[in-house]
Coordinates of C-alpha atoms and ligand atoms in Angstrom, one line a residue:
X1 CA -21.3 159.3 -2.0
X2 CA -21.4 157.7 -5.5
X3 CA -23.7 159.2 -8.0
X4 CA -24.3 157.9 -11.5
X5 CA -25.6 160.4 -14.2
X6 CA -27.4 159.2 -17.3
X7 CA -27.4 161.5 -20.3
X8 CA -29.6 160.8 -23.3
X9 CA -31.9 157.8 -24.0
X10 CA -33.7 158.7 -27.2
X11 CA -30.2 159.1 -28.8
X12 CA -26.7 159.7 -27.7
X13 CA -27.0 158.0 -24.3
X14 CA -24.0 158.3 -22.0
X15 CA -23.0 157.7 -18.4
X16 CA -20.8 159.7 -15.9
X17 CA -19.8 158.9 -12.4
X18 CA -19.3 161.4 -9.6
X19 CA -17.7 160.0 -6.4
X20 CA -17.6 162.4 -3.4
X21 CA -17.8 165.4 -5.8
X22 CA -15.1 164.1 -8.1
X23 CA -15.8 163.4 -11.8
X24 CA -14.3 160.0 -12.1
X25 CA -15.4 158.7 -15.5
X26 CA -17.7 159.4 -18.4
X27 CA -18.3 158.0 -21.8
X28 CA -21.0 157.9 -24.5
X29 CA -22.5 154.5 -25.3
X30 CA -21.7 154.9 -29.0
X31 CA -18.0 154.7 -28.4
X32 CA -18.4 151.3 -26.8
X33 CA -21.2 149.8 -28.8
X34 CA -19.7 151.3 -32.1
X35 CA -23.1 152.5 -33.2
X36 CA -23.1 156.3 -33.9
X37 CA -25.6 158.2 -31.7
X38 CA -26.5 155.0 -29.9
X39 CA -29.5 155.5 -27.6
X40 CA -31.2 153.3 -25.1
X41 CA -29.9 152.3 -21.7
X42 CA -26.1 152.9 -21.7
X43 CA -25.2 149.6 -20.1
X44 CA -21.6 149.5 -21.5
X45 CA -21.0 153.1 -20.5
X46 CA -22.3 152.4 -16.9
X47 CA -20.1 149.3 -16.6
X48 CA -17.1 151.3 -17.8
X49 CA -17.7 154.0 -15.2
X50 CA -18.1 151.4 -12.4
X51 CA -15.0 149.5 -13.5
X52 CA -12.9 152.7 -13.5
X53 CA -13.9 153.5 -10.0
X54 CA -13.6 149.9 -8.8
X55 CA -17.2 149.9 -7.8
X56 CA -20.2 147.6 -8.4
X57 CA -23.7 148.9 -9.1
X58 CA -24.6 148.2 -5.5
X59 CA -22.1 150.9 -4.4
X60 CA -24.1 153.5 -6.2
X61 CA -26.3 155.8 -4.0
X62 CA -28.2 157.8 -6.5
X63 CA -28.9 157.7 -10.2
X64 CA -29.9 160.9 -12.0
X65 CA -31.5 160.6 -15.5
X66 CA -31.7 163.2 -18.2
X67 CA -35.5 163.6 -18.6
X68 CA -38.8 163.4 -16.6
X69 CA -40.8 160.8 -18.4
X70 CA -44.2 161.5 -17.0
X71 CA -44.0 165.2 -17.7
X72 CA -42.7 164.5 -21.1
X73 CA -45.4 162.0 -22.1
X74 CA -48.2 164.2 -20.6
X75 CA -47.1 167.5 -22.2
X76 CA -46.2 166.1 -25.5
X77 CA -49.3 163.9 -25.9
X78 CA -51.5 166.8 -24.7
X79 CA -50.1 168.9 -27.5
X80 CA -50.5 166.2 -30.1
X81 CA -54.1 165.9 -29.2
X82 CA -54.7 169.6 -30.0
X83 CA -53.5 168.7 -33.5
X84 CA -55.9 165.8 -33.8
X85 CA -58.3 167.5 -36.1
X86 CA -55.5 168.4 -38.5
X87 CA -54.0 164.9 -38.7
X88 CA -55.7 162.3 -36.6
X89 CA -53.5 159.5 -37.8
X90 CA -50.2 161.2 -36.9
X91 CA -51.5 162.5 -33.5
X92 CA -52.7 159.1 -32.5
X93 CA -49.5 157.3 -33.7
X94 CA -47.3 159.8 -32.0
X95 CA -49.3 159.5 -28.7
X96 CA -48.9 155.8 -28.9
X97 CA -45.2 156.1 -29.6
X98 CA -44.7 158.6 -26.7
X99 CA -46.4 156.3 -24.2
X100 CA -44.4 153.2 -25.2
X101 CA -41.1 155.1 -25.4
X102 CA -41.5 156.6 -21.9
X103 CA -42.6 153.3 -20.4
X104 CA -39.5 151.6 -21.9
X105 CA -37.3 154.5 -20.7
X106 CA -38.6 154.1 -17.1
X107 CA -38.3 150.3 -17.2
X108 CA -34.7 150.7 -18.6
X109 CA -33.7 153.1 -15.9
X110 CA -35.1 150.9 -13.2
X111 CA -33.3 147.9 -14.6
X112 CA -29.8 149.4 -13.9
X113 CA -30.4 150.1 -10.2
X114 CA -28.4 148.2 -7.6
X115 CA -29.6 147.4 -4.1
X116 CA -28.9 150.8 -2.6
X117 CA -29.6 153.4 -5.3
X118 CA -32.4 155.9 -5.5
X119 CA -33.6 156.9 -9.0
X120 CA -34.1 160.5 -9.8
X121 CA -35.6 161.9 -13.0
X122 CA -34.2 165.3 -13.6
X123 CA -35.9 168.1 -15.5
X124 CA -34.2 168.2 -18.8
X125 CA -33.1 171.9 -19.3
X126 CA -32.1 172.7 -15.8
X127 CA -29.9 169.5 -16.0
X128 CA -28.5 170.8 -19.3
X129 CA -27.7 174.1 -17.6
X130 CA -26.2 172.3 -14.6
X131 CA -24.0 170.3 -16.9
X132 CA -22.3 173.6 -17.7
X133 CA -22.7 175.8 -14.7
X134 CA -21.9 173.3 -11.9
X135 CA -18.5 172.5 -13.5
X136 CA -17.8 176.0 -14.7
X137 CA -15.3 178.3 -13.0
X138 CA -18.1 180.8 -12.2
X139 CA -19.7 181.4 -8.8
X140 CA -22.6 183.1 -10.6
X141 CA -23.7 183.1 -14.2
X142 CA -26.5 183.7 -16.6
X143 CA -27.7 180.3 -17.9
X144 CA -29.1 179.5 -21.3
X145 CA -30.0 176.0 -22.6
X146 CA -31.3 175.6 -26.2
X147 CA -32.0 172.3 -27.9
X148 CA -34.6 170.6 -30.0
X149 CA -37.0 169.7 -27.3
X150 CA -36.7 168.6 -23.6
X151 CA -39.8 167.3 -21.9
X152 CA -41.6 170.0 -23.8
X153 CA -39.4 173.0 -23.4
X154 CA -37.0 173.9 -26.2
X155 CA -35.3 177.0 -24.8
X156 CA -34.7 177.7 -21.1
X157 CA -33.0 180.6 -19.3
X158 CA -32.0 180.8 -15.7
X159 CA -29.6 182.1 -13.1
X160 CA -26.9 180.1 -11.4
X161 CA -25.5 181.1 -8.0
X162 CA -23.3 178.8 -5.9
X163 CA -25.0 175.5 -6.3
X164 CA -28.5 176.8 -7.0
X165 CA -30.1 177.0 -10.4
X166 CA -33.2 179.3 -10.7
X167 CA -35.4 179.3 -13.8
X168 CA -36.2 182.7 -15.4
X169 CA -38.1 181.8 -18.6
X170 CA -38.8 178.9 -20.9
X171 CA -40.1 178.6 -24.4
X172 CA -42.1 175.6 -25.4
X173 CA -42.3 173.4 -28.4
X174 CA -43.3 173.7 -31.3
X175 CA -41.4 177.0 -31.0
X176 CA -37.8 175.8 -31.1
X177 CA -34.5 177.2 -32.5
X178 CA -33.2 173.7 -32.4
X179 CA -36.0 172.3 -34.5
X180 CA -35.7 175.2 -36.9
X181 CA -31.9 174.6 -37.4
X182 CA -32.6 170.8 -37.8
X183 CA -35.3 171.6 -40.3
X184 CA -32.9 173.6 -42.3
X185 CA -30.4 170.8 -42.1
X186 CA -33.0 168.4 -43.5
X187 CA -34.2 170.9 -46.1
X188 CA -30.6 171.4 -47.4
X189 CA -30.2 167.7 -48.0
X190 CA -28.2 166.7 -44.9
X191 CA -29.1 164.3 -42.2
X192 CA -31.3 165.9 -39.5
X193 CA -30.2 165.6 -35.9
X194 CA -26.5 165.0 -36.7
X195 CA -25.4 167.1 -39.6
X196 CA -26.2 170.5 -38.3
X197 CA -22.5 171.4 -38.3
X198 CA -22.6 171.0 -42.1
X199 CA -25.2 173.9 -42.3
X200 CA -22.9 175.9 -40.1
X201 CA -19.9 175.2 -42.3
X202 CA -21.8 176.0 -45.5
X203 CA -23.1 179.2 -44.0
X204 CA -19.7 180.8 -44.3
X205 CA -19.8 180.4 -48.0
X206 CA -23.1 182.3 -48.4
X207 CA -24.7 185.7 -47.9
X208 CA -27.6 186.0 -45.5
X209 CA -29.9 187.0 -48.4
X210 CA -33.0 185.7 -46.8
X211 CA -32.4 187.0 -43.3
X212 CA -35.2 189.7 -43.4
X213 CA -37.7 187.0 -44.4
X214 CA -36.4 184.6 -41.8
X215 CA -37.1 187.3 -39.2
X216 CA -40.7 186.7 -40.0
X217 CA -40.4 183.0 -39.4
X218 CA -38.5 183.4 -36.1
X219 CA -40.0 186.6 -34.8
X220 CA -38.6 188.6 -31.9
X221 CA -41.0 188.8 -29.0
X222 CA -40.2 191.9 -27.0
X223 CA -36.6 192.7 -26.6
X224 CA -35.6 189.2 -25.4
X225 CA -37.5 186.1 -26.5
X226 CA -38.8 184.6 -29.8
X227 CA -41.8 182.9 -31.2
X228 CA -42.1 181.1 -34.5
X229 CA -44.7 181.7 -37.2
X230 CA -45.9 178.2 -37.5
X231 CA -47.5 178.8 -40.9
X232 CA -44.0 178.2 -42.4
X233 CA -43.8 174.9 -40.7
X234 CA -45.5 171.5 -40.7
X235 CA -43.5 169.4 -38.3
X236 CA -46.0 170.1 -35.5
X237 CA -48.7 168.0 -37.2
X238 CA -46.8 165.9 -39.8
X239 CA -43.8 163.6 -39.3
X240 CA -41.0 165.9 -40.5
X241 CA -38.6 163.1 -41.3
X242 CA -41.0 161.8 -43.9
X243 CA -42.8 164.9 -45.2
X244 CA -40.3 167.6 -44.6
X245 CA -40.4 170.1 -41.8
X246 CA -41.4 173.2 -43.7
X247 CA -44.9 173.9 -45.1
X248 CA -45.9 174.6 -48.7
X249 CA -45.6 178.3 -47.9
X250 CA -41.9 177.9 -47.2
X251 CA -41.3 175.8 -50.3
X252 CA -43.3 178.2 -52.5
X253 CA -41.1 181.0 -51.3
X254 CA -37.6 179.5 -51.0
X255 CA -37.8 176.7 -53.5
X256 CA -37.8 172.9 -53.2
X257 CA -35.6 171.1 -50.7
X258 CA -32.2 169.9 -51.9
X259 CA -31.9 166.2 -52.5
X260 CA -28.8 164.6 -51.2
X261 CA -27.5 163.9 -54.6
X262 CA -28.0 167.4 -56.0
X263 CA -25.2 169.9 -56.1
X264 CA -25.0 172.7 -53.5
X265 CA -25.9 175.9 -55.1
X266 CA -25.8 179.6 -54.2
X267 CA -29.4 179.5 -53.0
X268 CA -28.5 176.7 -50.5
X269 CA -25.4 178.6 -49.3
X270 CA -27.5 181.7 -48.8
X271 CA -30.2 179.9 -47.0
X272 CA -27.6 178.3 -44.6
X273 CA -26.1 181.8 -44.0
X274 CA -29.5 183.2 -43.3
X275 CA -30.4 180.4 -40.9
X276 CA -27.1 180.9 -39.1
X277 CA -27.6 184.6 -38.8
X278 CA -31.1 184.4 -37.5
X279 CA -29.9 181.8 -34.9
X280 CA -27.1 184.1 -33.8
X281 CA -29.2 187.2 -33.6
X282 CA -32.0 185.5 -31.7
X283 CA -29.6 183.9 -29.2
X284 CA -27.7 187.1 -28.8
X285 CA -30.9 189.0 -27.8
X286 CA -31.7 186.3 -25.2
X287 CA -28.2 186.4 -23.9
X288 CA -28.3 190.2 -23.4
X289 CA -31.6 189.9 -21.5
X290 CA -30.5 187.0 -19.3
X291 CA -27.4 188.8 -18.3
X292 CA -29.5 191.8 -17.2
X293 CA -31.9 189.6 -15.3
X294 CA -29.1 187.5 -13.7
X295 CA -27.0 190.5 -12.8
X296 CA -24.0 188.6 -14.1
X297 CA -21.8 189.0 -17.1
X298 CA -20.7 185.3 -17.1
X299 CA -22.6 183.0 -19.4
X300 CA -23.1 179.2 -19.3
X301 CA -24.5 177.8 -22.5
X302 CA -25.9 174.3 -22.9
X303 CA -28.1 172.1 -25.1
X304 CA -27.4 170.8 -28.6
X305 CA -27.5 174.3 -30.1
X306 CA -24.4 175.2 -27.9
X307 CA -22.3 173.0 -30.1
X308 CA -22.7 175.7 -32.8
X309 CA -19.2 177.1 -32.4
X310 CA -19.7 179.8 -35.0
X311 CA -22.6 181.1 -32.9
X312 CA -20.5 180.7 -29.7
X313 CA -17.6 182.6 -31.3
X314 CA -20.0 185.4 -32.3
X315 CA -21.3 185.6 -28.7
X316 CA -17.7 185.9 -27.5
X317 CA -17.0 188.8 -29.7
X318 CA -20.1 190.7 -28.6
X319 CA -19.7 192.9 -25.5
X320 CA -22.7 191.2 -23.7
X321 CA -20.8 188.4 -22.1
X322 CA -17.5 188.7 -20.2
X323 CA -16.8 185.1 -20.1
X324 CA -18.6 182.0 -21.6
X325 CA -18.3 178.4 -20.5
X326 CA -19.6 175.6 -22.6
X327 CA -19.0 172.1 -21.4
X328 CA -17.4 169.8 -24.0
X329 CA -20.5 167.5 -24.2
X330 CA -23.2 170.2 -24.3
X331 CA -25.8 167.8 -26.0
X332 CA -27.9 165.2 -24.2
X333 CA -24.8 163.0 -23.5
X334 CA -23.4 165.7 -21.3
X335 CA -26.4 165.8 -19.0
X336 CA -24.9 162.7 -17.4
X337 CA -22.5 165.2 -15.8
X338 CA -25.2 167.8 -15.0
X339 CA -27.6 165.3 -13.4
X340 CA -24.8 163.8 -11.3
X341 CA -23.6 167.1 -10.0
X342 CA -27.1 168.4 -9.3
X343 CA -27.7 165.4 -7.2
X344 CA -24.3 165.6 -5.5
X345 CA -25.0 169.1 -4.3
X346 CA -28.6 168.4 -3.4
X347 CA -27.8 165.3 -1.4
X348 CA -24.6 166.5 0.4
X349 CA -25.3 170.2 0.6
X350 CA -21.6 170.7 -0.2
X351 CA -20.1 173.6 -2.0
X352 CA -18.7 173.4 -5.5
X353 CA -15.1 172.3 -5.7
X354 CA -14.6 171.0 -9.2
X355 CA -14.1 172.8 -12.6
X356 CA -14.1 170.8 -15.7
X357 CA -11.1 171.9 -17.7
X358 CA -10.2 168.6 -19.2
X359 CA -12.6 166.4 -21.3
X360 CA -10.5 163.2 -20.9
X361 CA -12.6 161.2 -18.6
X362 CA -13.1 158.2 -20.9
X363 CA -11.5 154.7 -21.5
X364 CA -7.7 154.4 -21.5
X365 CA -5.5 151.5 -22.6
X366 CA -2.0 150.9 -21.2
X367 CA 1.1 150.5 -23.3
X368 CA 1.1 146.9 -22.3
X369 CA -2.4 146.5 -23.7
X370 CA -1.4 148.3 -26.9
X371 CA 1.8 146.3 -27.4
X372 CA 0.0 143.0 -26.7
X373 CA -2.5 143.9 -29.3
X374 CA 0.1 145.0 -31.9
X375 CA 2.1 141.8 -31.3
X376 CA -0.9 139.6 -31.6
X377 CA -2.0 141.2 -34.8
X378 CA 1.7 141.0 -36.2
X379 CA 1.8 144.7 -36.8
X380 CA 5.4 146.0 -37.0
X381 CA 6.0 149.1 -34.9
X382 CA 8.8 151.5 -33.8
X383 CA 9.5 152.5 -30.2
X384 CA 11.0 155.9 -30.8
X385 CA 13.3 157.5 -28.2
X386 CA 10.9 160.5 -27.9
X387 CA 7.5 159.7 -29.4
X388 CA 6.4 163.4 -29.7
X389 CA 9.5 164.2 -31.8
X390 CA 9.0 161.3 -34.1
X391 CA 5.3 162.0 -34.6
X392 CA 6.0 165.7 -35.1
X393 CA 8.6 164.8 -37.8
X394 CA 6.1 162.6 -39.6
X395 CA 3.5 165.3 -39.5
X396 CA 6.0 167.9 -40.7
X397 CA 6.9 165.6 -43.6
X398 CA 3.3 165.8 -44.8
X399 CA 2.0 162.6 -43.4
X400 CA -1.5 162.2 -42.0
X401 CA -1.0 160.8 -38.5
X402 CA -3.4 159.0 -36.2
X403 CA -2.8 160.1 -32.6
X404 CA -4.1 157.7 -30.0
X405 CA -3.1 158.7 -26.5
X406 CA -4.4 158.4 -22.9
X407 CA -8.0 158.7 -21.9
X408 CA -10.7 159.3 -24.5
X409 CA -12.5 162.7 -24.6
X410 CA -16.1 163.1 -23.4
X411 CA -18.2 164.9 -26.1
X412 CA -18.2 165.0 -29.8
X413 CA -14.8 166.7 -30.3
X414 CA -11.5 165.0 -30.5
X415 CA -9.1 167.0 -28.4
X416 CA -5.8 165.2 -28.7
X417 CA -6.6 161.8 -27.4
X418 CA -8.3 160.2 -30.4
X419 CA -7.3 162.6 -33.1
X420 CA -6.0 162.6 -36.7
X421 CA -3.2 165.2 -37.1
X422 CA -1.7 166.9 -40.1
X423 CA 0.4 169.9 -41.1
X424 CA -1.8 173.0 -41.2
X425 CA 0.7 175.0 -43.3
X426 CA 0.2 172.8 -46.3
X427 CA -2.7 174.1 -48.5
X428 CA -3.3 170.7 -50.0
X429 CA -3.7 169.0 -46.6
X430 CA -7.5 169.6 -46.4
X431 CA -8.2 167.9 -49.7
X432 CA -5.7 165.1 -48.9
X433 CA -7.4 164.2 -45.6
X434 CA -10.8 164.4 -47.3
X435 CA -9.8 162.2 -50.1
X436 CA -7.9 159.6 -48.2
X437 CA -9.5 159.5 -44.8
X438 CA -12.6 161.5 -43.9
X439 CA -14.5 161.8 -47.2
X440 CA -16.2 165.0 -45.9
X441 CA -17.9 167.7 -47.9
X442 CA -15.4 170.2 -49.2
X443 CA -17.1 173.1 -47.5
X444 CA -16.4 171.8 -44.0
X445 CA -13.3 173.2 -42.4
X446 CA -10.7 171.4 -40.3
X447 CA -9.7 172.7 -36.9
X448 CA -6.4 173.7 -35.3
X449 CA -4.9 172.8 -32.0
X450 CA -2.6 175.5 -30.7
X451 CA -0.3 175.9 -27.7
X452 CA -2.5 177.9 -25.2
X453 CA -0.1 180.7 -24.5
X454 CA 0.6 181.3 -28.2
X455 CA -3.0 181.2 -29.4
X456 CA -3.5 185.0 -29.3
X457 CA -0.6 185.4 -31.8
X458 CA -2.5 183.5 -34.4
X459 CA -6.2 183.8 -33.5
X460 CA -7.9 187.1 -32.5
X461 CA -9.0 187.2 -28.9
X462 CA -8.2 183.6 -28.3
X463 CA -6.6 182.7 -25.0
X464 CA -8.5 179.8 -23.5
X465 CA -10.5 177.4 -25.6
X466 CA -9.7 173.9 -24.4
X467 CA -12.8 172.2 -25.8
X468 CA -12.8 173.6 -29.4
X469 CA -16.3 175.1 -29.1
X470 CA -15.6 178.6 -30.2
X471 CA -14.7 180.0 -33.6
X472 CA -12.1 182.8 -33.7
X473 CA -10.9 185.0 -36.6
X474 CA -7.5 183.9 -37.8
X475 CA -5.2 187.0 -37.8
X476 CA -4.9 188.4 -41.2
X477 CA -1.2 188.0 -41.4
X478 CA -1.4 184.4 -40.3
X479 CA -4.1 183.2 -42.7
X480 CA -1.6 182.4 -45.4
X481 CA 0.6 180.6 -43.0
X482 CA -2.3 178.3 -41.9
X483 CA -4.2 177.5 -45.1
X484 CA -5.5 174.1 -44.1
X485 CA -7.3 175.3 -41.0
X486 CA -8.4 178.7 -42.1
X487 CA -12.1 178.6 -43.1
X488 CA -13.3 180.5 -46.2
X489 CA -14.5 183.3 -43.9
X490 CA -11.1 183.7 -42.2
X491 CA -12.0 181.9 -39.0
X492 CA -11.0 178.7 -37.2
X493 CA -12.5 176.5 -34.5
X494 CA -9.5 176.6 -32.2
X495 CA -8.5 174.2 -29.4
X496 CA -5.9 175.6 -27.0
X497 CA -3.6 173.0 -25.5
X498 CA -2.0 173.6 -22.1
X499 CA 1.0 171.8 -20.7
X500 CA -0.9 171.0 -17.4
X501 CA -3.8 169.1 -18.9
X502 CA -2.3 167.7 -22.1
X503 CA 1.5 167.3 -21.5
X504 CA 2.2 164.8 -24.4
X505 CA 0.0 166.6 -26.9
X506 CA 1.6 169.9 -25.9
X507 CA 5.1 168.5 -26.4
X508 CA 4.1 167.2 -29.8
X509 CA 3.0 170.7 -30.9
X510 CA 6.2 172.2 -29.5
X511 CA 8.2 169.7 -31.5
X512 CA 6.2 170.5 -34.6
X513 CA 6.9 174.2 -34.2
X514 CA 10.6 173.5 -34.3
X515 CA 10.2 171.9 -37.7
X516 CA 7.6 174.1 -39.3
X517 CA 7.6 177.3 -37.4
X518 CA 4.0 177.3 -36.1
X519 CA 2.8 176.0 -32.7
X520 CA -0.3 174.7 -34.4
X521 CA -1.4 171.3 -35.8
X522 CA -4.5 170.4 -37.8
X523 CA -6.7 168.2 -35.6
X524 CA -9.7 166.2 -36.7
X525 CA -11.5 163.3 -35.0
X526 CA -10.0 159.8 -35.3
X527 CA -12.9 158.1 -37.2
X528 CA -14.3 157.7 -40.7
X529 CA -17.5 159.2 -41.8
X530 CA -20.5 157.6 -40.2
X531 CA -18.6 155.8 -37.4
X532 CA -18.0 156.9 -33.8
X533 CA -14.5 158.1 -32.8
X534 CA -12.2 155.1 -32.2
X535 CA -12.1 153.7 -28.6
X536 CA -9.9 150.7 -28.4
X537 CA -6.4 150.1 -29.9
X538 CA -8.2 147.7 -32.2
X539 CA -10.6 150.4 -33.4
X540 CA -7.6 152.7 -34.0
X541 CA -5.7 150.1 -36.0
X542 CA -8.7 149.1 -38.0
X543 CA -9.4 152.7 -38.9
X544 CA -5.7 153.2 -39.7
X545 CA -5.5 150.3 -42.2
X546 CA -8.9 151.0 -43.8
X547 CA -8.1 154.6 -44.6
X548 CA -5.2 156.6 -46.2
X549 CA -3.6 157.4 -42.8
X550 CA 0.2 157.2 -43.2
X551 CA 1.2 156.7 -39.6
X552 CA -0.2 155.9 -36.2
X553 CA 1.2 157.2 -32.9
X554 CA -0.4 154.8 -30.4
X555 CA 0.8 155.0 -26.8
X556 CA 4.6 154.8 -26.9
X557 CA 4.6 153.1 -30.4
X558 CA 4.6 154.3 -33.9
X559 CA 3.2 152.2 -36.8
X560 CA 4.0 153.3 -40.3
X561 CA 2.5 152.2 -43.6
X562 CA 5.2 151.1 -46.0
Ligands
FE2_601 FE1 -31.4 168.2 -24.8

């Protein structure tokens, strides 16, 4: 049975293919179209999945899509109509947009079907939850999915047992932790719906001075859930992207929003810290409750908010959850996997047999492909005896090295397939990478990749974090050793690397330890600001020559700038 999952459409669309219960391929459309957060029908991603499995679209039995369009249009427009007296123009315009958008979505999804496929529109949040639970190592777990908005739900809790997913509770728009965090992102002068991690990075520099007041905006409801005081907001009746998400009441109290060109001040840092704390406290309360209701200490987290690795790290350090699983693409792209596995179990009745421990399910180019490209472009290269040793030596010498190996990772994190690597022991490395390659804000940290069995020596409580989705405290006596990856608050967003899943990356880090004494490298995604992570050898070489990267380890070859 061949099942195609479609994740995202409004933005970040992606496809994944499950054949007889096996996850064969998955990729986000943006990596192929080269347009960041590309939405629409992921035609290139679908074609990639089919090509990888040697199938045509007529071989597909079921297609599962990430959202129910009728429910979405009905519930969202019904809500907008209640806001009609407040802002008739926006309510009418939004209703029109919603109807057209959903009609296009349905037409788009029908257009990809082959002769034999049945189309299924999955409910958004259970599909999010499935994207974690059904590929997690847990037989039973508490489930929590938190995003901006699904059809109309923004926060969803449930219980997973075996292959069944049972809802417990949902919170509807306009009450939404995802919208609140996005609103803060917009207010602090960053791009909403893609720069949330900047707020998270900035939060570590501030004090949660406004936390008590934020508790009035996101109010606890009983001992578990939350509701927002909408008098602080205006996104529910005005287009937030144009007029701002917060109401006059918020601006009067907390000051004007920061313009992009303005400096980041203490007030902004403290607002970010307060937003991060209210998010963590609110989610923690829900997590404790869902564990009680589910009768399980395992937790599967999903939805865009689950990419907040500072929050995830905090949850890990609280006693509420024994173990937490977050799938590497926990945003809408990852629903491609959730929808496909939901359908697989529904249609076959089979038990679970797959655990996603490796995110590398994307495109791969052979050494022949790479060599042909390098020769054609007249790019000189070395063929070192042991590539890992040579790359480790270049990193140890203080070079910034592009690392392009094997299949591309699914999800927003580079995990050693499409990465930029550097020496984490050099304090100047963060500034050098920012200046020559990434051009990021100075308050954003770089992350480490560490040999899995050595991680607990350097990072408190860290044993298994293959997807770089949890922040851990760097041990006090190791912080000075690893200045380029230790964030201002003494934490790091760790990726653990195991020999089984990442043999070449593992050997590289081993070789690096022989030279610099730590089994850790700095790992950031192989792209420049505003562009998707590189996909083809050509993307990699273009990024290499248009930035201050010093060397490129691509397949079995090393390219060095002279
Ligand atoms: Fe979502």
